[in-house]
GROMACS .gro file of C-alpha atoms in nm:
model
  381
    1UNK     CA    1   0.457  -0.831   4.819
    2UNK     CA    2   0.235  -0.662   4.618
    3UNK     CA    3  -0.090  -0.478   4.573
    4UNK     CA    4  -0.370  -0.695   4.380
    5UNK     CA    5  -0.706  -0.552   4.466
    6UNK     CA    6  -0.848  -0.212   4.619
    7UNK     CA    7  -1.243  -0.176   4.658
    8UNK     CA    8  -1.412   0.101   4.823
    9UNK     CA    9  -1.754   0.070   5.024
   10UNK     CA   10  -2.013   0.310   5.075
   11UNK     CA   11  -2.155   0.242   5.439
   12UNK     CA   12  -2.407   0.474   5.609
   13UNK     CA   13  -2.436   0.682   5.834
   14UNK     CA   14  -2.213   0.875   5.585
   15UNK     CA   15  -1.903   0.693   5.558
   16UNK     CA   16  -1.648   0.564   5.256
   17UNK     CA   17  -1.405   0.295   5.384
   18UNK     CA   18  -1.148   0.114   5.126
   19UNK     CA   19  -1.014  -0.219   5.137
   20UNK     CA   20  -0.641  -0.281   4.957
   21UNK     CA   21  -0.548  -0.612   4.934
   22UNK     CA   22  -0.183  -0.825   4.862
   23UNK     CA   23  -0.084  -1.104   4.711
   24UNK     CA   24   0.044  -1.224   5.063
   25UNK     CA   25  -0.261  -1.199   5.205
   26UNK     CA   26  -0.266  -0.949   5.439
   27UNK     CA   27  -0.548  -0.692   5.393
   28UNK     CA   28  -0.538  -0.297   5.455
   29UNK     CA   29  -0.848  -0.079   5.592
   30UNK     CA   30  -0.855   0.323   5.508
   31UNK     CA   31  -1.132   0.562   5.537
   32UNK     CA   32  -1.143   0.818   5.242
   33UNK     CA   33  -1.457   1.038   5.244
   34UNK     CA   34  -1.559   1.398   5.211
   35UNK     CA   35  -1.893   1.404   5.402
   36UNK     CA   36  -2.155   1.465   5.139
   37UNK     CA   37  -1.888   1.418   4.878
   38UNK     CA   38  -1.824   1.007   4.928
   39UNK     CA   39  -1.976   0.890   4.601
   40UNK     CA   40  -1.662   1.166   4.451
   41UNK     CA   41  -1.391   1.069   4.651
   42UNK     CA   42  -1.516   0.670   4.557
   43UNK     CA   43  -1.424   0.798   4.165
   44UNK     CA   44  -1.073   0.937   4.281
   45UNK     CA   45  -0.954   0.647   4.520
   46UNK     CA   46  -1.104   0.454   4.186
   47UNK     CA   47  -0.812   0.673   3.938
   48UNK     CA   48  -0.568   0.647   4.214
   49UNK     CA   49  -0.545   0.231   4.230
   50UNK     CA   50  -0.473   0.257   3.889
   51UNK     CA   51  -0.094   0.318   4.002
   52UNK     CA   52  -0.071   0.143   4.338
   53UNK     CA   53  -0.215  -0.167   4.216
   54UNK     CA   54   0.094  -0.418   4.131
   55UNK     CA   55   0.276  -0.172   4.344
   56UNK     CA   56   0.472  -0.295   4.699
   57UNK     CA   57   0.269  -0.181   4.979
   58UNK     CA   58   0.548  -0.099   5.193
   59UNK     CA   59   0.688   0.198   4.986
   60UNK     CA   60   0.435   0.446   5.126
   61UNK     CA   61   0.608   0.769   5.177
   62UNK     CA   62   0.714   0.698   4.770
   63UNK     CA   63   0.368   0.607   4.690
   64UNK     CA   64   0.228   0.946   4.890
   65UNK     CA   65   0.453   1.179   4.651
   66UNK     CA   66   0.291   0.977   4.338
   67UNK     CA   67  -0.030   0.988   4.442
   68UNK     CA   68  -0.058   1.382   4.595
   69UNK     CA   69   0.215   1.539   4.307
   70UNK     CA   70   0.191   1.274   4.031
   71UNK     CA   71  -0.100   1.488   3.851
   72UNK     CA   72  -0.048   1.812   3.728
   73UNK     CA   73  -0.363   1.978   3.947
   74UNK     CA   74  -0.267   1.883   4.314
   75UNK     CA   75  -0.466   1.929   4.648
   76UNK     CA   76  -0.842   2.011   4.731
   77UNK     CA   77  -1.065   1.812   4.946
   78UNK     CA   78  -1.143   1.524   4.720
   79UNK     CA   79  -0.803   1.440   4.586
   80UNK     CA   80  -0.663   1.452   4.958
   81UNK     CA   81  -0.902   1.265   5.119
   82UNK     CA   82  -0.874   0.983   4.832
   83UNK     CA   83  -0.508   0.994   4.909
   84UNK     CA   84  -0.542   0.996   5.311
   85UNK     CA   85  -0.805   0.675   5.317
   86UNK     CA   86  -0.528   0.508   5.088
   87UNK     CA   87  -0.242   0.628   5.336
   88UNK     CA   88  -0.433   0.444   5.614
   89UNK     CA   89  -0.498   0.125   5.452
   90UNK     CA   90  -0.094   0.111   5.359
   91UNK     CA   91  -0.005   0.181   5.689
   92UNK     CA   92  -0.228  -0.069   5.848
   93UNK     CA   93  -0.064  -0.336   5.574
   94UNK     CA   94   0.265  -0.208   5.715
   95UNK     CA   95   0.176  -0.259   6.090
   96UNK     CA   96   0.073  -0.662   5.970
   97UNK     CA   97   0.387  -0.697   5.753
   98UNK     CA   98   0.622  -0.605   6.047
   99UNK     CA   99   0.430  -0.724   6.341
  100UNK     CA  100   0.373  -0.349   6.536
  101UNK     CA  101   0.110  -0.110   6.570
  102UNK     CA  102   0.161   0.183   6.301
  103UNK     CA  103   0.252   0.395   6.620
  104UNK     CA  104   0.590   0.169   6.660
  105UNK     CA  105   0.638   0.231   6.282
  106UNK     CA  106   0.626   0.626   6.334
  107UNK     CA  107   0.889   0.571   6.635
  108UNK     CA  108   0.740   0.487   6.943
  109UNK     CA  109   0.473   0.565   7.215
  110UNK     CA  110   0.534   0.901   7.407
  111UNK     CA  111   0.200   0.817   7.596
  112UNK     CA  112  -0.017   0.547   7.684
  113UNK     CA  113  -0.302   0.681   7.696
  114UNK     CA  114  -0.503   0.920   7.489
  115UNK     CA  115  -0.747   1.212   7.621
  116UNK     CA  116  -1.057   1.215   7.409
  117UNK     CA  117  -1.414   1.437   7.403
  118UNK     CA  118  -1.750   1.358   7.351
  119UNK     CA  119  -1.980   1.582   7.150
  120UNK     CA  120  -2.345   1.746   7.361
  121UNK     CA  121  -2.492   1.965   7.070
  122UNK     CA  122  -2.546   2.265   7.228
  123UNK     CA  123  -2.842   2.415   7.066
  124UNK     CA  124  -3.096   2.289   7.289
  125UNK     CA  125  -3.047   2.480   7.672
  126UNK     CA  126  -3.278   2.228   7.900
  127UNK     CA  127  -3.111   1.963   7.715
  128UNK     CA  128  -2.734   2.076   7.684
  129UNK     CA  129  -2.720   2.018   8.075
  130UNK     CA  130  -2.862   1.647   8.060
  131UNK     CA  131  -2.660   1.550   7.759
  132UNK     CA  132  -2.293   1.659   7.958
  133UNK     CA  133  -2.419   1.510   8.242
  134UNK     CA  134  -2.444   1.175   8.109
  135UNK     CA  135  -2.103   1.244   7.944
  136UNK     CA  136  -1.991   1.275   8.295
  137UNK     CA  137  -2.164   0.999   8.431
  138UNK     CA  138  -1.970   0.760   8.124
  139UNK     CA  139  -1.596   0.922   8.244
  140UNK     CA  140  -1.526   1.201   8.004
  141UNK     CA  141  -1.353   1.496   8.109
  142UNK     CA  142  -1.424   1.698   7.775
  143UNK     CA  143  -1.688   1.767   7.553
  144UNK     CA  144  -1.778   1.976   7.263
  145UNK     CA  145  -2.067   2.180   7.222
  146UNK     CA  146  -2.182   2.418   6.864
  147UNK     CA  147  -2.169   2.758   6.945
  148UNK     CA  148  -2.473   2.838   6.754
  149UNK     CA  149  -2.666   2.747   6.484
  150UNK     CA  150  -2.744   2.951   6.222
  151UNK     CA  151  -2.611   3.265   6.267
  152UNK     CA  152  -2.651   3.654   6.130
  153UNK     CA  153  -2.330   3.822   6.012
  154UNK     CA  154  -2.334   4.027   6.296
  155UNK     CA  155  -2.477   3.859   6.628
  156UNK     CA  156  -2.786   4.077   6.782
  157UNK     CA  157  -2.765   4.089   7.156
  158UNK     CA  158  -3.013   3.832   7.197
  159UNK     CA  159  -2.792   3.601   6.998
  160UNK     CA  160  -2.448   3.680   7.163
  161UNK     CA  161  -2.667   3.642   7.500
  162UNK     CA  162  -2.770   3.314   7.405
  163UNK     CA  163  -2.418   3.212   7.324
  164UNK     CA  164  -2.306   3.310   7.609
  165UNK     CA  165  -2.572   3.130   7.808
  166UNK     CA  166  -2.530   2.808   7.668
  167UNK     CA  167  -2.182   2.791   7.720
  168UNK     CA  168  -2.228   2.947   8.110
  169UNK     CA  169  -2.488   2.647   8.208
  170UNK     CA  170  -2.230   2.427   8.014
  171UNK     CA  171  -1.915   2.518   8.244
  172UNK     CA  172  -2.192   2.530   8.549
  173UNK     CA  173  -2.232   2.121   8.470
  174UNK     CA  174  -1.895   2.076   8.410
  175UNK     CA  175  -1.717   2.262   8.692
  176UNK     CA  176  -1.362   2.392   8.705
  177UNK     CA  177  -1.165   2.035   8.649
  178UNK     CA  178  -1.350   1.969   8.334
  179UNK     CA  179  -1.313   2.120   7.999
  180UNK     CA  180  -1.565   2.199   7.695
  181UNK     CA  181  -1.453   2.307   7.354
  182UNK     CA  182  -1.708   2.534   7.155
  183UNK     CA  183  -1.711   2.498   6.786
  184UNK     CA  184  -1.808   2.846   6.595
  185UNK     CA  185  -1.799   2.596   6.246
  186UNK     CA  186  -1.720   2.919   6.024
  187UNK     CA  187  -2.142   3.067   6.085
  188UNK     CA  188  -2.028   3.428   6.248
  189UNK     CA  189  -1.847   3.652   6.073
  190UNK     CA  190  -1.532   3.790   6.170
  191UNK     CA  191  -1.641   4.059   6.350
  192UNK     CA  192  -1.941   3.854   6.517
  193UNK     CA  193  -1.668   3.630   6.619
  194UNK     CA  194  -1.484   3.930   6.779
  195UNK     CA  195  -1.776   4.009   6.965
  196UNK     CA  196  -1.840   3.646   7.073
  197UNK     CA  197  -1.476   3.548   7.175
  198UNK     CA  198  -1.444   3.862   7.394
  199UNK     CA  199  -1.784   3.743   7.556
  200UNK     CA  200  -1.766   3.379   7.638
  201UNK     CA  201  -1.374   3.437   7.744
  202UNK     CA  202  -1.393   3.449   8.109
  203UNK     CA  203  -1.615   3.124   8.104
  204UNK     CA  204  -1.246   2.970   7.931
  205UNK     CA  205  -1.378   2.757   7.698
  206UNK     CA  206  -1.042   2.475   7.592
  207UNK     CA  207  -1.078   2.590   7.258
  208UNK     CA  208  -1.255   2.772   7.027
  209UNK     CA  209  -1.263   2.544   6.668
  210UNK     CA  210  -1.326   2.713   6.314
  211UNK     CA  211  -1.369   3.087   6.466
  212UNK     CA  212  -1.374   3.188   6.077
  213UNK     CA  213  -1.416   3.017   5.746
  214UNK     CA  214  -1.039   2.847   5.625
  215UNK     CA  215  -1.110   3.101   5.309
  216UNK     CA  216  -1.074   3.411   5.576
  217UNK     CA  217  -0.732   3.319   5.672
  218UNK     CA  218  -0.603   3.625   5.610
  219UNK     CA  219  -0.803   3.791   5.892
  220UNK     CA  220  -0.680   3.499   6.161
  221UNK     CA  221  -0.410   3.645   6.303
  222UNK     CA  222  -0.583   3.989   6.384
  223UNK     CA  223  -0.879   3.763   6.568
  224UNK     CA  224  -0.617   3.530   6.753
  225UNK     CA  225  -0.436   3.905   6.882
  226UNK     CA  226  -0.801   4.061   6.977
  227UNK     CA  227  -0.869   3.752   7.231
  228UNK     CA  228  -0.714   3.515   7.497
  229UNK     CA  229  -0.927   3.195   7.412
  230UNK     CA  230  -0.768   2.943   7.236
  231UNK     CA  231  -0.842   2.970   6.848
  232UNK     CA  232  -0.830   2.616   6.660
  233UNK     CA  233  -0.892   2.528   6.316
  234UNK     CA  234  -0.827   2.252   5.998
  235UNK     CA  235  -1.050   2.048   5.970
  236UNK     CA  236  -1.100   2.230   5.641
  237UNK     CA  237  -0.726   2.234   5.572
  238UNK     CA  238  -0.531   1.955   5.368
  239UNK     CA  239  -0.171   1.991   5.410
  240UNK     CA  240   0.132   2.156   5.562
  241UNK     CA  241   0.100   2.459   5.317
  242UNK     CA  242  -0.238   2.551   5.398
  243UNK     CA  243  -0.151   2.476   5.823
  244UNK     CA  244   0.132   2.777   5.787
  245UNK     CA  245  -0.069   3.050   5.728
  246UNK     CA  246  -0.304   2.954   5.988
  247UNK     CA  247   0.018   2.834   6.232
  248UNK     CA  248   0.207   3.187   6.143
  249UNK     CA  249  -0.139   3.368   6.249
  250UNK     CA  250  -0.155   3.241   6.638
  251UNK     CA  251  -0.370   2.949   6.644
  252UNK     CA  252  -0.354   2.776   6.950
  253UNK     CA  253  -0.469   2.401   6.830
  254UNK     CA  254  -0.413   2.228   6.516
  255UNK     CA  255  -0.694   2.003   6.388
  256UNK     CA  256  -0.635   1.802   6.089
  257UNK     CA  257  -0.849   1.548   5.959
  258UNK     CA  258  -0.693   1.198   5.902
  259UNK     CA  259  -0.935   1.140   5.669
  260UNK     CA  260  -0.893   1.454   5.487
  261UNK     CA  261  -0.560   1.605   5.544
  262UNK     CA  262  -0.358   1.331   5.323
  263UNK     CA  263  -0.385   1.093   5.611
  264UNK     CA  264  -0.116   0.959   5.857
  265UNK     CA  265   0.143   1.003   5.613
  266UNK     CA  266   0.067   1.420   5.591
  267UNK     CA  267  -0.095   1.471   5.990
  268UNK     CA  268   0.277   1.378   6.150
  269UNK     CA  269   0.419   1.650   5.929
  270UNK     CA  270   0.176   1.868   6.021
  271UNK     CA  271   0.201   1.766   6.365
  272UNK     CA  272   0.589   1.833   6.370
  273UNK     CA  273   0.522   2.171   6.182
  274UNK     CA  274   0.268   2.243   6.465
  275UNK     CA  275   0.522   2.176   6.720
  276UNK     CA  276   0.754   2.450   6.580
  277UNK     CA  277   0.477   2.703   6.659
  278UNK     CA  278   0.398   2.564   7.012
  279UNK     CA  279   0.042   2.456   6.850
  280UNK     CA  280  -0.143   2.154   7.006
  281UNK     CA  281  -0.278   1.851   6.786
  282UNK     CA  282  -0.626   1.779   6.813
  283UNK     CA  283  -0.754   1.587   6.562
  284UNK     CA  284  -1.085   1.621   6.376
  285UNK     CA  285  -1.288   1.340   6.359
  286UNK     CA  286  -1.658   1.323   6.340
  287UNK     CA  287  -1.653   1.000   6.150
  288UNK     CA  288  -1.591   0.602   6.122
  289UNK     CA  289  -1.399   0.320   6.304
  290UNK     CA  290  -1.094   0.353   6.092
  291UNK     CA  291  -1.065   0.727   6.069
  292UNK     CA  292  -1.029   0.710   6.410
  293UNK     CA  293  -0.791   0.366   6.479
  294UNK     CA  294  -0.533   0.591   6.234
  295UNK     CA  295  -0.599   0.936   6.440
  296UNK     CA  296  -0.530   0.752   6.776
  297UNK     CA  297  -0.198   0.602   6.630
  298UNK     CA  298  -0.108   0.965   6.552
  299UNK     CA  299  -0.188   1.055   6.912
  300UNK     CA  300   0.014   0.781   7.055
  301UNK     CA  301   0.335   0.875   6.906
  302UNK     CA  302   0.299   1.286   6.894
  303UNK     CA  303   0.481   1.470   7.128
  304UNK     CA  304   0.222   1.830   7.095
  305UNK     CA  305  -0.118   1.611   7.082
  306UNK     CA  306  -0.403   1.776   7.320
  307UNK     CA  307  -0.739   1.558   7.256
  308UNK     CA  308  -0.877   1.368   7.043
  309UNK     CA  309  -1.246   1.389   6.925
  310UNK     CA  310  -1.440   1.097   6.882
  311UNK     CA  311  -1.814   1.013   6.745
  312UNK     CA  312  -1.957   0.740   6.929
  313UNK     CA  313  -2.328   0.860   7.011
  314UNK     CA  314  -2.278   1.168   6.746
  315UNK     CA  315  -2.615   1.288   6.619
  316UNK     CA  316  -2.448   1.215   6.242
  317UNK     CA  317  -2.487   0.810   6.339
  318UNK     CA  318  -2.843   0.697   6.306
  319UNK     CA  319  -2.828   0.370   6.077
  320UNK     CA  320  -2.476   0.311   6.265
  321UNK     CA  321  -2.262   0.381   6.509
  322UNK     CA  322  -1.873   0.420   6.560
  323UNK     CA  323  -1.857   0.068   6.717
  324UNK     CA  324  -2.110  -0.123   6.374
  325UNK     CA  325  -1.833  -0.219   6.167
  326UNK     CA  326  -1.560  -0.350   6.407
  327UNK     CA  327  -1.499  -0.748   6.477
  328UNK     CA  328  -1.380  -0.606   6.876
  329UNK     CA  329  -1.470  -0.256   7.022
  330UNK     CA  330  -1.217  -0.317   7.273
  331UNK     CA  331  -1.008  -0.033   7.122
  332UNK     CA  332  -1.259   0.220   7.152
  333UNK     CA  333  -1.399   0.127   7.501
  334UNK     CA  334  -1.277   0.499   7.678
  335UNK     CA  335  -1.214   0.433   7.999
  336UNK     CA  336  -1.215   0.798   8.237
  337UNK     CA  337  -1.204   0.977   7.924
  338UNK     CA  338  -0.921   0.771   7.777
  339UNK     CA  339  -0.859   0.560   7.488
  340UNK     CA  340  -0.571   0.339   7.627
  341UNK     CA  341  -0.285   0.206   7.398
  342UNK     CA  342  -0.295  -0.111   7.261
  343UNK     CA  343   0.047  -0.345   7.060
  344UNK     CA  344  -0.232  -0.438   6.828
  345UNK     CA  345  -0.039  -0.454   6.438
  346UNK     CA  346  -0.137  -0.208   6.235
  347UNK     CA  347  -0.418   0.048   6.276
  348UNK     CA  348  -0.506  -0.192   6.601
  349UNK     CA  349  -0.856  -0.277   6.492
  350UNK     CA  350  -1.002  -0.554   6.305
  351UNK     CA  351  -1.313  -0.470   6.083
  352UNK     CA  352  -1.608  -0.645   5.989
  353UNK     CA  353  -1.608  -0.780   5.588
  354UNK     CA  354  -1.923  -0.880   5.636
  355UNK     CA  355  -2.073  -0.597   5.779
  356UNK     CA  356  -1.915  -0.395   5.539
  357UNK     CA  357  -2.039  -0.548   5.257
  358UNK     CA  358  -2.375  -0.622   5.369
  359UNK     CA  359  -2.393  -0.189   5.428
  360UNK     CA  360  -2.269  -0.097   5.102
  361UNK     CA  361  -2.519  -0.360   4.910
  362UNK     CA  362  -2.758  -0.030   5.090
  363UNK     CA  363  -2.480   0.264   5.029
  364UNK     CA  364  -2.605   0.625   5.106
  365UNK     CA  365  -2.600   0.923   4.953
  366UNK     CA  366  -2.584   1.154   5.320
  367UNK     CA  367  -2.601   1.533   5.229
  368UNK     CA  368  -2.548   1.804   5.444
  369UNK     CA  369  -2.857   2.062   5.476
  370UNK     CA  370  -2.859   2.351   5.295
  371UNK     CA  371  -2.926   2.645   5.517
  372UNK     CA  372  -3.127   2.980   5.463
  373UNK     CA  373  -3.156   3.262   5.694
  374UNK     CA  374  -3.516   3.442   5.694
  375UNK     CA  375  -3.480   3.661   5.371
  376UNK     CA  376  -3.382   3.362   5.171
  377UNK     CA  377  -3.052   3.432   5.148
  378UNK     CA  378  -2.770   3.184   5.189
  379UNK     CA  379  -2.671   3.060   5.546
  380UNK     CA  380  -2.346   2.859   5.639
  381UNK     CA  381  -2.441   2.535   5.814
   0.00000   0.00000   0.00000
């Protein structure tokens, strides 16, 4: 068998998904994309199929060495996340070829069903408590709120207040049996974050995700020792070697992207690294149909996996949805806060050509704001 055809296909909200066809017949689906960077990462999955095509599909830990060490300059966002949408689409031709969900491939269910969280904002009080409540009301036991939007360096008391106030009327909705996740997305500094973690502790959020930027590593380890709430982070992180500073510094929850972080090939390693470190898997994954068919394969077969996020409803999707490009939603209908494990071959969905094609005939070009605070300086959104 071999590879005749790969084509990429810019659908909105703010998605890239690839196709990689055989000469067999069987067809491949990946989702490569850097949010505001798909037209890029089209270009680089574009100079990758120069190698795999005429290549056997089957050889994919072989053709993951080629394609993340076969140029000189390795790594970064783009050249992973070209790589990772590629991985998927080889996997789910794998899964076809042998008959078994890309879970069986990897070794075998350790669970059958897979915890996953729904996203509520956060910046809006009056409507933070409606939004979990209807949440609630659809079976989840999880959600995940921002912890703020843009943010000072250092938090005034006003701010930290409101912080804290948010995520109070959030756990008052929720109760004790319920969990929310708070995501500081890099915005406070590291001693803001200080100041924040030791105030919203006692309300024990599950997690805390991106309580620095990835480029503040360094200073990781002193936050994870200065508080008892969970610290997670990765989304900005792209492979083993940048996980093991961040692993060695007492992060609580892993969260590679399979999208980004060299997809399913690269996320089991880091997984098993994870695992050495007692560090829980929760993947990141804010994005399409088939970003999240290869993260719940992941889950199925991952011994350390906590949650998996999930954007069905996500403010992101206005000209579509998780469930617009999929022939069955039957894999993504969460039942109780579950996504339930399916024999399904491959990445256990089937997508929609024709959908597909009609969306990219529109493409996008989704950017994410640029944010300024009040003296016109730069703000991290």
């Amino acid at each position: 068998m071999k590879i005749v055809r790969i084509e990429t296909f810019l659908v909105a909200p703010r998605w890239l998904f690839c196709r990689v066809e055989t000469d067999e017949g069987l067809v491949g689906w990946g989702e490569p994309v850097v949010e505001g960077r798909a037209e890029v990462v089209r270009a680089a999955v574009d100079v990758l199929a120069e190698y795999l095509v005429g290549q056997d599909p089957l050889r994919i830990q072989d053709h993951w060495q080629v394609l993340t060490k076969g140029g000189f300059y390795r790594g970064g966002p783009v050249l992973s996340s070209a790589v990772a949408g590629l991985d998927h689409a080889l996997w789910d031709i794998a899964g076809q070829a042998y008959g078994a969900p890309v879970h069986a491939l990897l070794g075998g269910p350790v669970r059958d069903l897979v915890r996953v969280y729904a996203w509520v904002g956060g910046d809006e009080p009056a409507r933070l408590a409606e939004e979990i409540g209807a949440q609630i009301e659809a079976g989840f036991t999880a959600v995940k709120m921002n912890g703020a939007g843009r943010t000072e360096a250092l938090t005034t008391p006003a701010g930290t207040a409101a912080v804290v106030e948010r995520l109070a009327l959030a756990r008052e909705v929720l109760g004790p049996d319920r969990d929310v996740a708070v995501d500081f997305h890099g915005r406070f500094s590291p001693a803001g974050a200080r100041r924040v973690l030791h105030e919203i502790a006692p309300l024990h959020p599950l997690f805390v995700e991106e309580p620095l930027l990835p480029e503040q590593g360094h200073l990781l380890a002193a936050l994870a020792a200065s508080t008892p709430v969970p610290l997670a982070t990765g989304e900005r992180l792209y492979g083993r070697a940048e996980f093991l500073p961040a692993l060695t510094a007492g992060i609580a929850v892993a969260q590679p992207d399979l999208s980004h972080a060299g997809g399913i090939t690269e996320v089991t390693r880091i997984a098993a690294l994870a695992d050495t470190f007692g560090v829980q898997l929760a993947p990141h994954c804010p994005l399409g149909p088939i970003s999240l068919a290869a993260s719940l394969q992941v889950a199925f077969c991952t011994p350390n996996f906590l949650i998996q996020e999930q954007s069905l409803g996500i403010h992101y999707n206005k000209e579509a949805d998780l469930l617009s490009y999929v022939m069955d939603t039957e894999p993504f209908r969460f039942v109780d806060g579950h996504a339930h494990r399916t024999d399904r071959p491959g990445l256990g969905i089937t997508v929609d050509e024709a959908a597909v094609r009609a969306a990219d005939r529109a493409g996008h070009a989704w950017r994410n704001p640029v944010w300024r605070h009040d003296d016109g300086a730069f703000a991290e959104w």
